Coordinates of C-alpha atoms in Angstrom, one line a residue:
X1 CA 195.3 101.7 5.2
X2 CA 196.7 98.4 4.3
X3 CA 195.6 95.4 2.9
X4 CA 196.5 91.5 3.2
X5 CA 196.4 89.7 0.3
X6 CA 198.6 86.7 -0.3
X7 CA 200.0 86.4 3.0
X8 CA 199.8 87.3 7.1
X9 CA 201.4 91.0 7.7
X10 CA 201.9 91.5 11.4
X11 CA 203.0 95.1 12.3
X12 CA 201.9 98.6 13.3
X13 CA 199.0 99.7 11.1
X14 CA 201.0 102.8 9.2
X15 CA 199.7 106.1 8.4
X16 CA 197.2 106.8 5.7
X17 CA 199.0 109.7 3.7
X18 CA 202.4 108.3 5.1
X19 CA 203.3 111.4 7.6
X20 CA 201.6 112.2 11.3
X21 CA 200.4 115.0 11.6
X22 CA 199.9 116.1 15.1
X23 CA 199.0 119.5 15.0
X24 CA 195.5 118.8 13.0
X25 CA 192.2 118.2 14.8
X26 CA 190.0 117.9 12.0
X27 CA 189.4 113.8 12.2
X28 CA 185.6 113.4 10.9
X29 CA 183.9 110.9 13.5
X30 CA 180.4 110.9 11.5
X31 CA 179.5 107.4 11.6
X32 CA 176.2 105.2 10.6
X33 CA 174.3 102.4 12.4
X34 CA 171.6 100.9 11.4
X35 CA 170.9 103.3 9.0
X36 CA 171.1 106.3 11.3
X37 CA 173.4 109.2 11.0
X38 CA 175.8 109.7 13.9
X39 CA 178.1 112.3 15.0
X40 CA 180.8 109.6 16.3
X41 CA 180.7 105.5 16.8
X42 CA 180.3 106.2 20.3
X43 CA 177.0 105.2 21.7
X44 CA 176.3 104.4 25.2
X45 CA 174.8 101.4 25.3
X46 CA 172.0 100.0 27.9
X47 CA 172.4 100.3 31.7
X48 CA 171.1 102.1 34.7
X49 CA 172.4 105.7 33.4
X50 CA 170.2 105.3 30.1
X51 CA 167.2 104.9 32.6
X52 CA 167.1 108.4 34.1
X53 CA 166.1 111.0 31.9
X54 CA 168.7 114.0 33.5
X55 CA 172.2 111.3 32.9
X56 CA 170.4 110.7 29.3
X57 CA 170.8 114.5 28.7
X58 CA 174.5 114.7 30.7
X59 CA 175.3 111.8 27.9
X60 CA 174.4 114.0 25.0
X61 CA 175.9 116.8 26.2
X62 CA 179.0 115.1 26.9
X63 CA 179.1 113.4 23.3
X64 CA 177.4 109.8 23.2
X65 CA 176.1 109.8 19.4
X66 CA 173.1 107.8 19.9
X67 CA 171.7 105.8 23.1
X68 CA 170.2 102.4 24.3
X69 CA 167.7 102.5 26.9
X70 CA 167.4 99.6 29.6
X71 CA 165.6 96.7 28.3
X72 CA 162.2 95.9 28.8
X73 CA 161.4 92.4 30.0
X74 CA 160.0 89.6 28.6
X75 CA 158.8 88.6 32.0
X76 CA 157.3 92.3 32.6
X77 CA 155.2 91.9 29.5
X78 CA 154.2 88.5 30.2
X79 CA 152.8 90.3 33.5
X80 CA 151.4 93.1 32.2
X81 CA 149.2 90.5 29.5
X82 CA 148.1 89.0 32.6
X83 CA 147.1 92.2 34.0
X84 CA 146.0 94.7 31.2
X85 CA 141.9 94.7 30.4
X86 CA 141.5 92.9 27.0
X87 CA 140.2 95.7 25.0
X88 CA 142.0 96.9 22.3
X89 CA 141.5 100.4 22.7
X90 CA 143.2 100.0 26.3
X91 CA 146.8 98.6 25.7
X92 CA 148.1 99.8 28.5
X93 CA 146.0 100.0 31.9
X94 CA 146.6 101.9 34.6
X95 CA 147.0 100.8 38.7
X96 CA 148.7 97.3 37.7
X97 CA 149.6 95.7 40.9
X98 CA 153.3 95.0 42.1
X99 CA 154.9 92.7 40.1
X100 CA 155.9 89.0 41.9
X101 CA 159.3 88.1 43.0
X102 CA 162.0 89.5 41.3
X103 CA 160.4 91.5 39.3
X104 CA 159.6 94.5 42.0
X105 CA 163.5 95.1 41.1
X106 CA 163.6 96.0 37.8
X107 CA 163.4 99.7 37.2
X108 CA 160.8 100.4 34.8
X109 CA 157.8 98.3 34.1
X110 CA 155.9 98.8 30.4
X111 CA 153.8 101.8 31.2
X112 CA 156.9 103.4 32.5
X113 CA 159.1 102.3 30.0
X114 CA 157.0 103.8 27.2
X115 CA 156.7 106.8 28.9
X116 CA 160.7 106.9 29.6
X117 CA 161.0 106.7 25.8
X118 CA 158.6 109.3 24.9
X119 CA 160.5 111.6 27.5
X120 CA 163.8 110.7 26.0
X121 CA 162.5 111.5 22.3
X122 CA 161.2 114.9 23.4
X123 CA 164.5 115.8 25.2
X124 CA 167.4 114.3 22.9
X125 CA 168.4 115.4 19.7
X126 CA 170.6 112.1 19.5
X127 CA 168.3 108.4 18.6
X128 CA 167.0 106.9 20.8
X129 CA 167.1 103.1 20.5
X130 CA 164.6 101.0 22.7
X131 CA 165.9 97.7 24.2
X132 CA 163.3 94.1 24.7
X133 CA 165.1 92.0 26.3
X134 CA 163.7 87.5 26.1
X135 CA 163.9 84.3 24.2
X136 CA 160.1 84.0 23.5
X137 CA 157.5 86.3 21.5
X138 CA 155.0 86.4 23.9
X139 CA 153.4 89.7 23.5
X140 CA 157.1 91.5 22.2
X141 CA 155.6 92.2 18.8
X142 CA 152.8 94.2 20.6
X143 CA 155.0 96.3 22.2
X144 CA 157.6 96.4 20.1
X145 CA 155.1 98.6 17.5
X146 CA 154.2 100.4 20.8
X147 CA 157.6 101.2 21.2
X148 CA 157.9 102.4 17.6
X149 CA 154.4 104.4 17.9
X150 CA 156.4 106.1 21.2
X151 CA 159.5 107.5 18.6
X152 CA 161.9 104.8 19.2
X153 CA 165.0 105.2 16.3
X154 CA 165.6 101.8 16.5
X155 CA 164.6 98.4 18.6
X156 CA 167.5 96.3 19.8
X157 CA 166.2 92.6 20.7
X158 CA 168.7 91.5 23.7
X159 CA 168.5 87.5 23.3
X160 CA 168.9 86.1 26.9
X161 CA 169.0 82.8 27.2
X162 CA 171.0 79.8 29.0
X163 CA 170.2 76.5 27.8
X164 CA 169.9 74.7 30.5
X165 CA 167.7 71.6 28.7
X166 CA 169.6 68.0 27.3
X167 CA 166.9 67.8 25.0
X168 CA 166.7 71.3 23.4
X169 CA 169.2 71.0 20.3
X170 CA 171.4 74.4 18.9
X171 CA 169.2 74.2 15.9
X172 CA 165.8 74.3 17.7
X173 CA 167.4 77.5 19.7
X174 CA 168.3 79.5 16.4
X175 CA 165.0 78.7 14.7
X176 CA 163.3 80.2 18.2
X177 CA 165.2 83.3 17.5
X178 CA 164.4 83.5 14.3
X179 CA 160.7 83.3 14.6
X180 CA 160.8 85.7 17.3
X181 CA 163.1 87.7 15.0
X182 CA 160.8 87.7 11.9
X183 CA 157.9 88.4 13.7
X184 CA 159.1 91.7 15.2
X185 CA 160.5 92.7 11.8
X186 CA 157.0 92.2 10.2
X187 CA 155.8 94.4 13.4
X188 CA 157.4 97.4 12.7
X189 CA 159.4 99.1 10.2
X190 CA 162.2 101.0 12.6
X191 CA 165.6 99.4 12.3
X192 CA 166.0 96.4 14.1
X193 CA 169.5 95.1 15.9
X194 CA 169.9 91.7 17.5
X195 CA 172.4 91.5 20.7
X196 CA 173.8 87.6 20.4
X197 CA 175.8 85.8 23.1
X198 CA 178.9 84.5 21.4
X199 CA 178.3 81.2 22.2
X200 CA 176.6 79.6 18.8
X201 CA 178.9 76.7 17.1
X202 CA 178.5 78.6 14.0
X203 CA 178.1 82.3 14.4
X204 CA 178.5 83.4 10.9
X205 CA 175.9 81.2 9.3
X206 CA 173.4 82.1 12.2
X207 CA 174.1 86.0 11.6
X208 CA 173.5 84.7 7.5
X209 CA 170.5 84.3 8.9
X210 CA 169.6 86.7 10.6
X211 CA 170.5 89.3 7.9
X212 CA 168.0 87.2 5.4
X213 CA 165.2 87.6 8.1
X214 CA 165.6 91.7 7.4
X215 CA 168.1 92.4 10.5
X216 CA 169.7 95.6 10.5
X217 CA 172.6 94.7 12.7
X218 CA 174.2 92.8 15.3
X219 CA 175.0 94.1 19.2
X220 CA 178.3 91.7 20.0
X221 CA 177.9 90.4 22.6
X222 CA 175.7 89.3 25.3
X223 CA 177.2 89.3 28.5
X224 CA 175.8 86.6 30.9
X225 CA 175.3 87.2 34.3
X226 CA 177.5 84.3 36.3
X227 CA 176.4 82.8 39.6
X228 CA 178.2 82.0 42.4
X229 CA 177.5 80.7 46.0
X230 CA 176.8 81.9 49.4
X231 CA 178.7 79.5 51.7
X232 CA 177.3 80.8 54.8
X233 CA 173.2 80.7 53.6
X234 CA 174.3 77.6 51.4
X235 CA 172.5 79.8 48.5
X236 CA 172.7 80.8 45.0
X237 CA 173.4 84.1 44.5
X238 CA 173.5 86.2 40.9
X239 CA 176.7 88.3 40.7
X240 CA 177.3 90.9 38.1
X241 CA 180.8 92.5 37.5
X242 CA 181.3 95.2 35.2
X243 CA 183.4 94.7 31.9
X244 CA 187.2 95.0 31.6
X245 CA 189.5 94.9 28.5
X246 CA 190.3 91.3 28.8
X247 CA 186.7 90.7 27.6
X248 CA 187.5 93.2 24.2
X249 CA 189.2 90.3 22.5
X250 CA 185.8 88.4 21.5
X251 CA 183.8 91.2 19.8
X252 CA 187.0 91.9 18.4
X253 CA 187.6 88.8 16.7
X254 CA 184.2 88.0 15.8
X255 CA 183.3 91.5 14.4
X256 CA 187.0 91.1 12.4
X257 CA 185.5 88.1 10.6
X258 CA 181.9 89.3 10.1
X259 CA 182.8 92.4 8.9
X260 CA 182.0 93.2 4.9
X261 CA 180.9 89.6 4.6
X262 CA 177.2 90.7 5.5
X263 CA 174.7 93.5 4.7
X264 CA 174.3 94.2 8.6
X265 CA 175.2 96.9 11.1
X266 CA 178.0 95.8 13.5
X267 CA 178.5 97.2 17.2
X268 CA 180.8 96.2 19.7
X269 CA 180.3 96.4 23.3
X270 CA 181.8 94.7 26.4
X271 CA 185.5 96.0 27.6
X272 CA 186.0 99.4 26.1
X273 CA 187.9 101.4 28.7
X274 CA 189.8 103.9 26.7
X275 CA 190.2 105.4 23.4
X276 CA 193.0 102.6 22.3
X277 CA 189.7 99.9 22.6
X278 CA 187.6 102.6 20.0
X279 CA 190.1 102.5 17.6
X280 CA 190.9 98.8 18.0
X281 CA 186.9 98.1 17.3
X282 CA 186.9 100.5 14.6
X283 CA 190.2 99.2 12.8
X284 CA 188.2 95.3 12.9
X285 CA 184.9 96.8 11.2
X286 CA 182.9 97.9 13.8
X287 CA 180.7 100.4 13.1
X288 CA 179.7 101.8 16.5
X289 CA 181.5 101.5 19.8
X290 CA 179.1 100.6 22.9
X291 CA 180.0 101.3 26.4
X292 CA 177.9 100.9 29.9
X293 CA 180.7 99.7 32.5
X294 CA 183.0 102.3 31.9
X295 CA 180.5 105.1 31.8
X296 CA 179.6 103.5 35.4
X297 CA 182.6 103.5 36.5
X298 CA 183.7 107.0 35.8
X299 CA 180.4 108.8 34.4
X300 CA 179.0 110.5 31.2
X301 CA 181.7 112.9 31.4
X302 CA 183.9 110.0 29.9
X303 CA 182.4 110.3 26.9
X304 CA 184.0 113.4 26.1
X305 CA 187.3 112.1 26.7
X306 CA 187.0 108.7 24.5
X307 CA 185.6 110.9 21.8
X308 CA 188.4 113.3 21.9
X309 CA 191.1 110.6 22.5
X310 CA 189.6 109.0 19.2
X311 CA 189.8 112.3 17.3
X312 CA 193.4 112.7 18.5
X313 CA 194.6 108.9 17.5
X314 CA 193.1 109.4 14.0
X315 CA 195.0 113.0 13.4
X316 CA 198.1 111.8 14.2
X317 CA 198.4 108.8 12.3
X318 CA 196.8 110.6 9.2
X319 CA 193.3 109.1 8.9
X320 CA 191.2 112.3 7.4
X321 CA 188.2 110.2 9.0
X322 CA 186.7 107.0 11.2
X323 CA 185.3 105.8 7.6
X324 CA 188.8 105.9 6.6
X325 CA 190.2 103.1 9.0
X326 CA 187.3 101.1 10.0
X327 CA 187.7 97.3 9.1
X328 CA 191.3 98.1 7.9
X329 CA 192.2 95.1 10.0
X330 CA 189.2 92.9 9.2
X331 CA 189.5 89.7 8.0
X332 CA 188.0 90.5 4.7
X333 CA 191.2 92.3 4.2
X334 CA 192.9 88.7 3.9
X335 CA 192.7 87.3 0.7
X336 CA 192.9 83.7 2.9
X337 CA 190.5 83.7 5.8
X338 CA 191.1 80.6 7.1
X339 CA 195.1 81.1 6.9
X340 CA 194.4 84.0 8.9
X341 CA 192.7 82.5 11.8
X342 CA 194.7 79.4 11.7
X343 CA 198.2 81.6 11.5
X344 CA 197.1 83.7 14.8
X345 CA 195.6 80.4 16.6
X346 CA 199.4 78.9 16.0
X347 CA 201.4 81.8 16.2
X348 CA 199.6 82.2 19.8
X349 CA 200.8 79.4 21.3
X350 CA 204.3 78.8 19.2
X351 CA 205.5 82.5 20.5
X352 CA 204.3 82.7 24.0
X353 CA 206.6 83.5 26.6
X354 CA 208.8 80.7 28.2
X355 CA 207.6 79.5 31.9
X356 CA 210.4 80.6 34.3
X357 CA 212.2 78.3 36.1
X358 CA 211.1 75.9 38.6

């Protein structure tokens, strides 16, 4: 493991005890996320697979150290307030009707959710980390101590928003989220992770903040579903795409700079396709690995290959574990930050290749 100090080193990372070693598999993936223990940084983060109870168990089996259930709407809770008698003793009622619109889609509403999570608690030995997914607190702080009364390891707050209005300002968004943020954590004592969208004007300060209001750690990042339009109907239409590497480059700078600057819990997630992306995460500070599009693409079985490709990487280049490498390449390893971003900004654009000819 190497270290910057006075000046920009660019070059292959080199091996910890100075020989590979090929022939040894004994690489020690135990990692720790919000104050969990793991058995790897691989963690399969939220998406259609986490919400089916028999893929939740094909995930264990084929390695993913912790996982993230689908979130739970803000606008399904909103409904279910609407909808659920006002006593007390009741918080959940039975034979809600449908919900409006949109919301007939989602997968599971909160009486289902909570009984997803009590399933996945009785049938995984792994944690099992719930997901709320809004901008406003509505009635999150109810449920999110329902979700910790239902075993959930950990809540991750997914922050969802597009700011659409002229007249709401980037301060009056990140107090928002900080209200909503200290409210849960006065809710409930489980660790509590944050998933961001990368675009704030100044991320650090804003995690600063976070990590004073009791955070545990930060999910980066967000990824925002894009529309597009329908030239034949003339309509709007939502379009998701599943992640590909081109979209590891911003966790991976932004987890390079947070890193060892703040008492919180770092994840990655968005572009992870092979075991390279791990190790790249791991080498910038992150702490666990999430991944959803590749495990939709090719299934939980992939698992078991990243986590083996990982183990493999770290044996031949010497590293006795994943504690032994991770944030190696963070920016905290520079003894000038701002040399460091400014050197790879310039060195960018001064050494990229010539256009061809006309």
């Amino acid at each position: 493991m190497w270290r910057i100090r006075d000046r920009i080193r660019v070059g292959p990372l080199e091996p910890r005890h100075g020989t590979r070693n090929p022939g040894r598999v004994s690489a020690d993936l135990r990692s720790s996320y919000l104050g969990l223990d793991l058995s790897s940084p691989i963690v399969a983060s939220a998406s259609p697979l986490t919400g089916d109870l028999g893929t939740l168990v094909e995930l264990e089996r084929a390695g993913a150290a912790a996982v993230v259930l689908p979130s739970l709407f803000e606008e399904q809770v909103e409904h279910e307030q609407l909808h659920t008698p006002a006593d007390p003793s009741h918080p959940l009622a039975d034979g809600l009707p449908e919900y409006p619109g949109e919301l007939n889609h989602y997968a599971l509403g909160p009486q289902a959710y909570l009984e997803h999570l009590r399933r996945a608690k009785a049938a995984l030995a792994i944690p099992v980390i719930a997901s709320v997914n809004g901008v406003t607190a509505g009635g999150w702080v109810r449920y999110a101590e329902l979700l910790q009364q239902a075993g959930a390891d950990a809540i991750e707050l997914n922050v969802y928003a597009v700011e659409a209005d002229q007249y709401v300002s980037s301060a009056a968004v990140e107090e928002r989220t900080l209200r909503l943020v200290t409210q849960i954590r006065q809710a409930v004592s489980v660790p509590l992770a944050v998933k961001l969208s990368p675009y704030y004007t100044a991320l650090p300060f804003f995690a600063s903040q976070l990590a004073d209001a009791r955070v545990d750690g930060l999910v980066l990042f967000n990824r925002f579903v894009q529309p597009d339009i329908d030239l034949e109907r003339l309509a709007v239409e939502p379009t998701l795409h599943l992640s590909h590497r081109e979209e590891l480059r911003l966790p991976l700078r932004w987890i390079a700079i947070l890193h060892g600057r703040l008492p919180l819990s770092l994840a990655a997630t968005s572009g992870v396709e092979d075991e390279t992306d791990v190790v790249k995460l791991l080498l910038v500070g992150a702490d666990v690995v999430m991944l959803a599009s590749e495990l939709l693409r090719s299934g939980p079985a992939r698992l078991t290959e990243l986590r083996d490709g990982l183990a493999a990487w770290l044996d031949e280049h010497g590293y006795p574990s994943v504690a032994a490498v991770r944030g190696s390449l963070s920016q905290v390893a520079c003894g000038a930050p701002g040399s460091f971003e400014r050197a790879h900004y310039v060195r960018a654009l001064t050494q990229a290749p010539a256009l061809p000819p006309a």
